[in-house]
């Protein structure tokens, strides 16, 4: 079975540009979450969506936005890129939301470099 | 605010030398504690979920335990392929989401 897939795998952008990252969850999973992982740190929560509705938002500026589509795939958008946005962006899917017995399964991420 | 602290930051072991990784947490209303393994350039791979103090889970050479303030990941007779970063995360509170708060991770190196 296919796991969580993310595209692109790598991306280089210039400060001030905009970027869109894509994620397809594991088949049957209805929840998608986005995390940012800076080198040497643990992942930090950005958003969670369930059944196309936002269920949680982390401490990130409004430049970050996301949405979930009817097929449960998701996009993360970041506007007005800053050098500090350089990181590994991870997408995770789960069957449900809000319960501990539905662990998050992560994709391999998109490595974003802002120059 | 939920906090997760992992120690040590890095650990080097000889093959076969057993050890433990520590995860201390401060949360309001723990719903679950999770252990993940992350290889370089990859996303975190789910290992275990623990829900309540006293619970233990095992998988091959790994055993995770949970108390009211910390969790341990015990590695018995490690092999070089166990080398990776091990992440601990907590899910807490009563919100209608599955937000995880992660520690910084522990980088484990196992020498042959």
PDB file of C-alpha atoms in Angstrom:
ATOM      1  CA  UNK A   1       0.000   0.000   0.000  1.00  0.00           C
ATOM      2  CA  UNK A   2       1.185   3.473  -0.835  1.00  0.00           C
ATOM      3  CA  UNK A   3       2.123   5.670   2.079  1.00  0.00           C
ATOM      4  CA  UNK A   4       1.765   9.429   2.315  1.00  0.00           C
ATOM      5  CA  UNK A   5       3.142  11.020  -0.853  1.00  0.00           C
ATOM      6  CA  UNK A   6       4.422  14.576  -1.112  1.00  0.00           C
ATOM      7  CA  UNK A   7       5.503  16.692  -4.046  1.00  0.00           C
ATOM      8  CA  UNK A   8       7.847  18.124  -4.981  1.00  0.00           C
ATOM      9  CA  UNK A   9      10.655  16.481  -2.995  1.00  0.00           C
ATOM     10  CA  UNK A  10      12.927  19.508  -3.269  1.00  0.00           C
ATOM     11  CA  UNK A  11      12.281  23.155  -4.069  1.00  0.00           C
ATOM     12  CA  UNK A  12      14.420  26.281  -4.272  1.00  0.00           C
ATOM     13  CA  UNK A  13      12.713  29.667  -4.091  1.00  0.00           C
ATOM     14  CA  UNK A  14      13.751  33.298  -3.732  1.00  0.00           C
ATOM     15  CA  UNK A  15      12.711  35.572  -0.882  1.00  0.00           C
ATOM     16  CA  UNK A  16       9.309  37.132  -1.499  1.00  0.00           C
ATOM     17  CA  UNK A  17       8.079  34.344  -3.770  1.00  0.00           C
ATOM     18  CA  UNK A  18       5.150  32.058  -3.104  1.00  0.00           C
ATOM     19  CA  UNK A  19       5.193  28.247  -2.913  1.00  0.00           C
ATOM     20  CA  UNK A  20       2.600  25.452  -2.995  1.00  0.00           C
ATOM     21  CA  UNK A  21       3.337  22.035  -1.529  1.00  0.00           C
ATOM     22  CA  UNK A  22       1.141  19.008  -2.188  1.00  0.00           C
ATOM     23  CA  UNK A  23       0.219  15.922  -0.205  1.00  0.00           C
ATOM     24  CA  UNK A  24      -1.757  12.750  -0.853  1.00  0.00           C
ATOM     25  CA  UNK A  25      -2.773  10.814   2.270  1.00  0.00           C
ATOM     26  CA  UNK A  26      -2.829   7.069   2.791  1.00  0.00           C
ATOM     27  CA  UNK A  27      -5.912   5.581   1.158  1.00  0.00           C
ATOM     28  CA  UNK A  28      -8.830   5.719   3.606  1.00  0.00           C
ATOM     29  CA  UNK A  29      -7.282   8.404   5.796  1.00  0.00           C
ATOM     30  CA  UNK A  30      -9.483  11.473   6.116  1.00  0.00           C
ATOM     31  CA  UNK A  31      -7.197  13.746   8.138  1.00  0.00           C
ATOM     32  CA  UNK A  32      -4.095  15.558   6.919  1.00  0.00           C
ATOM     33  CA  UNK A  33      -1.647  17.534   9.040  1.00  0.00           C
ATOM     34  CA  UNK A  34       1.288  19.737   8.098  1.00  0.00           C
ATOM     35  CA  UNK A  35       4.502  20.134  10.109  1.00  0.00           C
ATOM     36  CA  UNK A  36       7.649  22.216   9.638  1.00  0.00           C
ATOM     37  CA  UNK A  37      10.988  20.686  10.629  1.00  0.00           C
ATOM     38  CA  UNK A  38      14.004  22.954  10.835  1.00  0.00           C
ATOM     39  CA  UNK A  39      17.394  21.229  10.800  1.00  0.00           C
ATOM     40  CA  UNK A  40      18.252  19.810  14.217  1.00  0.00           C
ATOM     41  CA  UNK A  41      14.756  20.341  15.627  1.00  0.00           C
ATOM     42  CA  UNK A  42      11.640  18.246  16.005  1.00  0.00           C
ATOM     43  CA  UNK A  43       8.651  18.827  13.699  1.00  0.00           C
ATOM     44  CA  UNK A  44       6.434  21.790  14.594  1.00  0.00           C
ATOM     45  CA  UNK A  45       2.672  21.731  13.996  1.00  0.00           C
ATOM     46  CA  UNK A  46       1.295  24.055  11.309  1.00  0.00           C
ATOM     47  CA  UNK A  47      -2.233  22.860  10.407  1.00  0.00           C
ATOM     48  CA  UNK A  48      -4.614  19.942  10.653  1.00  0.00           C
ATOM     49  CA  UNK A  49      -7.591  19.298   8.351  1.00  0.00           C
ATOM     50  CA  UNK A  50     -10.339  16.721   8.659  1.00  0.00           C
ATOM     51  CA  UNK A  51     -13.124  16.271   6.137  1.00  0.00           C
ATOM     52  CA  UNK A  52     -12.017  19.513   4.429  1.00  0.00           C
ATOM     53  CA  UNK A  53     -12.379  21.574   7.601  1.00  0.00           C
ATOM     54  CA  UNK A  54      -9.522  23.157   9.538  1.00  0.00           C
ATOM     55  CA  UNK A  55      -9.300  21.477  12.928  1.00  0.00           C
ATOM     56  CA  UNK A  56      -6.167  23.104  14.287  1.00  0.00           C
ATOM     57  CA  UNK A  57      -3.631  25.810  13.556  1.00  0.00           C
ATOM     58  CA  UNK A  58      -0.167  26.190  15.037  1.00  0.00           C
ATOM     59  CA  UNK A  59       1.731  29.352  15.856  1.00  0.00           C
ATOM     60  CA  UNK A  60       2.592  30.370  12.288  1.00  0.00           C
ATOM     61  CA  UNK A  61       1.945  33.701  10.527  1.00  0.00           C
ATOM     62  CA  UNK A  62      -0.934  34.286   8.134  1.00  0.00           C
ATOM     63  CA  UNK A  63       1.501  33.841   5.245  1.00  0.00           C
ATOM     64  CA  UNK A  64       0.893  30.133   5.774  1.00  0.00           C
ATOM     65  CA  UNK A  65      -2.394  28.686   4.535  1.00  0.00           C
ATOM     66  CA  UNK A  66      -3.704  25.276   3.595  1.00  0.00           C
ATOM     67  CA  UNK A  67      -6.726  23.472   2.275  1.00  0.00           C
ATOM     68  CA  UNK A  68      -8.027  19.935   1.876  1.00  0.00           C
ATOM     69  CA  UNK A  69      -9.810  18.691  -1.217  1.00  0.00           C
ATOM     70  CA  UNK A  70     -12.790  16.296  -1.552  1.00  0.00           C
ATOM     71  CA  UNK A  71     -10.372  13.413  -2.289  1.00  0.00           C
ATOM     72  CA  UNK A  72      -8.639  14.246   1.052  1.00  0.00           C
ATOM     73  CA  UNK A  73      -5.426  15.452  -0.592  1.00  0.00           C
ATOM     74  CA  UNK A  74      -4.068  18.742   0.664  1.00  0.00           C
ATOM     75  CA  UNK A  75      -2.015  21.769  -0.284  1.00  0.00           C
ATOM     76  CA  UNK A  76       0.117  24.024   1.885  1.00  0.00           C
ATOM     77  CA  UNK A  77       0.754  27.540   0.592  1.00  0.00           C
ATOM     78  CA  UNK A  78       3.367  29.930   1.867  1.00  0.00           C
ATOM     79  CA  UNK A  79       3.408  33.542   0.625  1.00  0.00           C
ATOM     80  CA  UNK A  80       6.143  36.178   0.803  1.00  0.00           C
ATOM     81  CA  UNK A  81       8.845  33.637   1.575  1.00  0.00           C
ATOM     82  CA  UNK A  82      11.522  34.500   4.128  1.00  0.00           C
ATOM     83  CA  UNK A  83      14.933  32.922   4.573  1.00  0.00           C
ATOM     84  CA  UNK A  84      13.655  31.447   7.854  1.00  0.00           C
ATOM     85  CA  UNK A  85      11.029  29.434   5.984  1.00  0.00           C
ATOM     86  CA  UNK A  86      13.774  27.111   4.747  1.00  0.00           C
ATOM     87  CA  UNK A  87      12.917  23.728   6.245  1.00  0.00           C
ATOM     88  CA  UNK A  88      11.585  20.232   5.632  1.00  0.00           C
ATOM     89  CA  UNK A  89       7.798  20.402   5.320  1.00  0.00           C
ATOM     90  CA  UNK A  90       6.135  17.200   6.414  1.00  0.00           C
ATOM     91  CA  UNK A  91       2.644  16.014   5.672  1.00  0.00           C
ATOM     92  CA  UNK A  92       1.000  13.362   7.843  1.00  0.00           C
ATOM     93  CA  UNK A  93      -2.281  11.523   7.537  1.00  0.00           C
ATOM     94  CA  UNK A  94      -4.461   9.671  10.024  1.00  0.00           C
ATOM     95  CA  UNK A  95      -7.755   7.824   9.986  1.00  0.00           C
ATOM     96  CA  UNK A  96      -9.444  10.087  12.500  1.00  0.00           C
ATOM     97  CA  UNK A  97      -8.698  13.238  14.452  1.00  0.00           C
ATOM     98  CA  UNK A  98      -8.576  13.935  18.153  1.00  0.00           C
ATOM     99  CA  UNK A  99      -8.027  10.361  19.323  1.00  0.00           C
ATOM    100  CA  UNK A 100      -4.765   8.806  20.420  1.00  0.00           C
ATOM    101  CA  UNK A 101      -5.313   5.462  18.704  1.00  0.00           C
ATOM    102  CA  UNK A 102      -5.132   7.044  15.282  1.00  0.00           C
ATOM    103  CA  UNK A 103      -1.411   7.811  14.973  1.00  0.00           C
ATOM    104  CA  UNK A 104      -0.006  10.161  12.367  1.00  0.00           C
ATOM    105  CA  UNK A 105       1.836   8.581   9.437  1.00  0.00           C
ATOM    106  CA  UNK A 106       4.306  10.920   7.769  1.00  0.00           C
ATOM    107  CA  UNK A 107       5.489  11.360   4.220  1.00  0.00           C
ATOM    108  CA  UNK A 108       9.156  11.995   3.378  1.00  0.00           C
ATOM    109  CA  UNK A 109       8.597  15.705   3.117  1.00  0.00           C
ATOM    110  CA  UNK A 110       9.410  18.578   0.781  1.00  0.00           C
ATOM    111  CA  UNK A 111      12.788  20.217   1.336  1.00  0.00           C
ATOM    112  CA  UNK A 112      12.286  23.962   0.777  1.00  0.00           C
ATOM    113  CA  UNK A 113      15.302  26.226   0.416  1.00  0.00           C
ATOM    114  CA  UNK A 114      14.757  29.988   0.306  1.00  0.00           C
ATOM    115  CA  UNK A 115      17.641  32.069  -1.041  1.00  0.00           C
TER     116      UNK A 115
ATOM    117  CA  UNK B   1       2.193  25.119  27.032  1.00  0.00           C
ATOM    118  CA  UNK B   2       3.069  21.493  26.326  1.00  0.00           C
ATOM    119  CA  UNK B   3       6.781  20.720  26.571  1.00  0.00           C
ATOM    120  CA  UNK B   4       8.827  17.685  25.569  1.00  0.00           C
ATOM    121  CA  UNK B   5      12.510  17.297  26.450  1.00  0.00           C
ATOM    122  CA  UNK B   6      14.629  14.431  25.144  1.00  0.00           C
ATOM    123  CA  UNK B   7      17.993  13.333  26.474  1.00  0.00           C
ATOM    124  CA  UNK B   8      20.749  12.827  25.670  1.00  0.00           C
ATOM    125  CA  UNK B   9      20.915  14.831  22.423  1.00  0.00           C
ATOM    126  CA  UNK B  10      23.183  12.190  20.895  1.00  0.00           C
ATOM    127  CA  UNK B  11      24.194   8.683  21.878  1.00  0.00           C
ATOM    128  CA  UNK B  12      26.929   6.476  20.472  1.00  0.00           C
ATOM    129  CA  UNK B  13      26.779   2.778  21.247  1.00  0.00           C
ATOM    130  CA  UNK B  14      28.790  -0.267  20.332  1.00  0.00           C
ATOM    131  CA  UNK B  15      26.809  -3.010  18.619  1.00  0.00           C
ATOM    132  CA  UNK B  16      25.194  -5.125  21.326  1.00  0.00           C
ATOM    133  CA  UNK B  17      25.497  -2.421  24.015  1.00  0.00           C
ATOM    134  CA  UNK B  18      22.002  -1.876  25.431  1.00  0.00           C
ATOM    135  CA  UNK B  19      20.845   1.571  26.550  1.00  0.00           C
ATOM    136  CA  UNK B  20      17.817   3.812  27.119  1.00  0.00           C
ATOM    137  CA  UNK B  21      16.604   7.074  25.593  1.00  0.00           C
ATOM    138  CA  UNK B  22      14.663   9.477  27.808  1.00  0.00           C
ATOM    139  CA  UNK B  23      11.639  11.669  27.040  1.00  0.00           C
ATOM    140  CA  UNK B  24      10.356  14.000  29.758  1.00  0.00           C
ATOM    141  CA  UNK B  25       7.068  15.795  29.219  1.00  0.00           C
ATOM    142  CA  UNK B  26       4.893  18.490  30.760  1.00  0.00           C
ATOM    143  CA  UNK B  27       1.346  18.547  29.419  1.00  0.00           C
ATOM    144  CA  UNK B  28      -2.178  19.287  30.497  1.00  0.00           C
ATOM    145  CA  UNK B  29      -4.181  16.131  29.983  1.00  0.00           C
ATOM    146  CA  UNK B  30      -2.047  13.546  28.168  1.00  0.00           C
ATOM    147  CA  UNK B  31      -3.984  11.699  25.477  1.00  0.00           C
ATOM    148  CA  UNK B  32      -1.045   9.787  24.070  1.00  0.00           C
ATOM    149  CA  UNK B  33       2.746   9.662  23.888  1.00  0.00           C
ATOM    150  CA  UNK B  34       4.298   8.651  20.582  1.00  0.00           C
ATOM    151  CA  UNK B  35       7.730   7.418  19.545  1.00  0.00           C
ATOM    152  CA  UNK B  36       8.949   7.865  15.977  1.00  0.00           C
ATOM    153  CA  UNK B  37      12.152   6.923  14.175  1.00  0.00           C
ATOM    154  CA  UNK B  38      13.554   9.293  11.537  1.00  0.00           C
ATOM    155  CA  UNK B  39      16.297   8.394   9.065  1.00  0.00           C
ATOM    156  CA  UNK B  40      18.264  11.161   7.301  1.00  0.00           C
ATOM    157  CA  UNK B  41      16.252  12.751   4.494  1.00  0.00           C
ATOM    158  CA  UNK B  42      13.108  10.808   5.429  1.00  0.00           C
ATOM    159  CA  UNK B  43       9.915  11.511   7.319  1.00  0.00           C
ATOM    160  CA  UNK B  44       9.306  10.155  10.821  1.00  0.00           C
ATOM    161  CA  UNK B  45       8.277   6.492  10.971  1.00  0.00           C
ATOM    162  CA  UNK B  46       5.707   5.558  13.629  1.00  0.00           C
ATOM    163  CA  UNK B  47       6.925   3.126  16.302  1.00  0.00           C
ATOM    164  CA  UNK B  48       4.666   3.170  19.389  1.00  0.00           C
ATOM    165  CA  UNK B  49       1.774   4.871  21.138  1.00  0.00           C
ATOM    166  CA  UNK B  50       1.497   4.793  24.937  1.00  0.00           C
ATOM    167  CA  UNK B  51      -1.618   6.028  26.713  1.00  0.00           C
ATOM    168  CA  UNK B  52      -1.238   5.627  30.467  1.00  0.00           C
ATOM    169  CA  UNK B  53       1.410   5.289  33.162  1.00  0.00           C
ATOM    170  CA  UNK B  54       2.688   1.752  33.524  1.00  0.00           C
ATOM    171  CA  UNK B  55       2.023   0.842  29.902  1.00  0.00           C
ATOM    172  CA  UNK B  56       4.755  -0.909  27.901  1.00  0.00           C
ATOM    173  CA  UNK B  57       5.058  -1.721  24.182  1.00  0.00           C
ATOM    174  CA  UNK B  58       7.693  -3.837  22.417  1.00  0.00           C
ATOM    175  CA  UNK B  59       8.861  -4.217  18.842  1.00  0.00           C
ATOM    176  CA  UNK B  60      11.939  -6.268  18.010  1.00  0.00           C
ATOM    177  CA  UNK B  61      14.858  -4.727  19.958  1.00  0.00           C
ATOM    178  CA  UNK B  62      12.824  -1.718  21.127  1.00  0.00           C
ATOM    179  CA  UNK B  63      10.702  -1.402  24.258  1.00  0.00           C
ATOM    180  CA  UNK B  64       8.849   1.770  25.241  1.00  0.00           C
ATOM    181  CA  UNK B  65       7.625   2.497  28.773  1.00  0.00           C
ATOM    182  CA  UNK B  66       5.601   5.350  30.265  1.00  0.00           C
ATOM    183  CA  UNK B  67       5.369   7.019  33.681  1.00  0.00           C
ATOM    184  CA  UNK B  68       3.413  10.119  34.678  1.00  0.00           C
ATOM    185  CA  UNK B  69       6.327  12.393  33.792  1.00  0.00           C
ATOM    186  CA  UNK B  70       8.535  10.567  31.314  1.00  0.00           C
ATOM    187  CA  UNK B  71       8.908   7.801  28.799  1.00  0.00           C
ATOM    188  CA  UNK B  72      11.866   5.580  28.047  1.00  0.00           C
ATOM    189  CA  UNK B  73      12.817   3.852  24.835  1.00  0.00           C
ATOM    190  CA  UNK B  74      14.980   0.877  25.735  1.00  0.00           C
ATOM    191  CA  UNK B  75      17.184  -0.575  23.002  1.00  0.00           C
ATOM    192  CA  UNK B  76      18.403  -4.094  23.661  1.00  0.00           C
ATOM    193  CA  UNK B  77      21.510  -5.371  21.848  1.00  0.00           C
ATOM    194  CA  UNK B  78      21.355  -2.672  19.151  1.00  0.00           C
ATOM    195  CA  UNK B  79      22.593  -3.212  15.608  1.00  0.00           C
ATOM    196  CA  UNK B  80      24.065  -0.639  13.196  1.00  0.00           C
ATOM    197  CA  UNK B  81      20.726  -0.501  11.359  1.00  0.00           C
ATOM    198  CA  UNK B  82      19.153   0.943  14.515  1.00  0.00           C
ATOM    199  CA  UNK B  83      21.143   4.132  13.899  1.00  0.00           C
ATOM    200  CA  UNK B  84      18.630   6.977  13.417  1.00  0.00           C
ATOM    201  CA  UNK B  85      17.066   9.928  15.197  1.00  0.00           C
ATOM    202  CA  UNK B  86      14.360   8.929  17.667  1.00  0.00           C
ATOM    203  CA  UNK B  87      11.589  11.452  18.224  1.00  0.00           C
ATOM    204  CA  UNK B  88       9.164  11.583  21.139  1.00  0.00           C
ATOM    205  CA  UNK B  89       5.859  13.463  20.833  1.00  0.00           C
ATOM    206  CA  UNK B  90       2.810  14.076  23.009  1.00  0.00           C
ATOM    207  CA  UNK B  91      -0.817  14.622  22.171  1.00  0.00           C
ATOM    208  CA  UNK B  92      -2.606  16.529  24.900  1.00  0.00           C
ATOM    209  CA  UNK B  93      -5.615  18.605  25.844  1.00  0.00           C
ATOM    210  CA  UNK B  94      -9.221  18.309  24.839  1.00  0.00           C
ATOM    211  CA  UNK B  95      -9.145  19.974  21.461  1.00  0.00           C
ATOM    212  CA  UNK B  96     -10.714  18.383  18.425  1.00  0.00           C
ATOM    213  CA  UNK B  97      -7.398  17.880  16.697  1.00  0.00           C
ATOM    214  CA  UNK B  98      -4.457  15.515  16.834  1.00  0.00           C
ATOM    215  CA  UNK B  99      -1.698  18.084  17.216  1.00  0.00           C
ATOM    216  CA  UNK B 100       1.588  16.519  18.277  1.00  0.00           C
ATOM    217  CA  UNK B 101       4.252  18.402  20.239  1.00  0.00           C
ATOM    218  CA  UNK B 102       7.676  16.937  19.476  1.00  0.00           C
ATOM    219  CA  UNK B 103      10.968  16.927  21.294  1.00  0.00           C
ATOM    220  CA  UNK B 104      14.181  17.731  19.437  1.00  0.00           C
ATOM    221  CA  UNK B 105      15.054  14.076  19.032  1.00  0.00           C
ATOM    222  CA  UNK B 106      17.952  11.846  20.052  1.00  0.00           C
ATOM    223  CA  UNK B 107      20.502  10.880  17.403  1.00  0.00           C
ATOM    224  CA  UNK B 108      21.614   7.298  17.955  1.00  0.00           C
ATOM    225  CA  UNK B 109      24.738   5.897  16.300  1.00  0.00           C
ATOM    226  CA  UNK B 110      25.539   2.190  16.646  1.00  0.00           C
ATOM    227  CA  UNK B 111      29.070   1.153  15.697  1.00  0.00           C
ATOM    228  CA  UNK B 112      29.730  -2.361  14.369  1.00  0.00           C
TER     229      UNK B 112
END
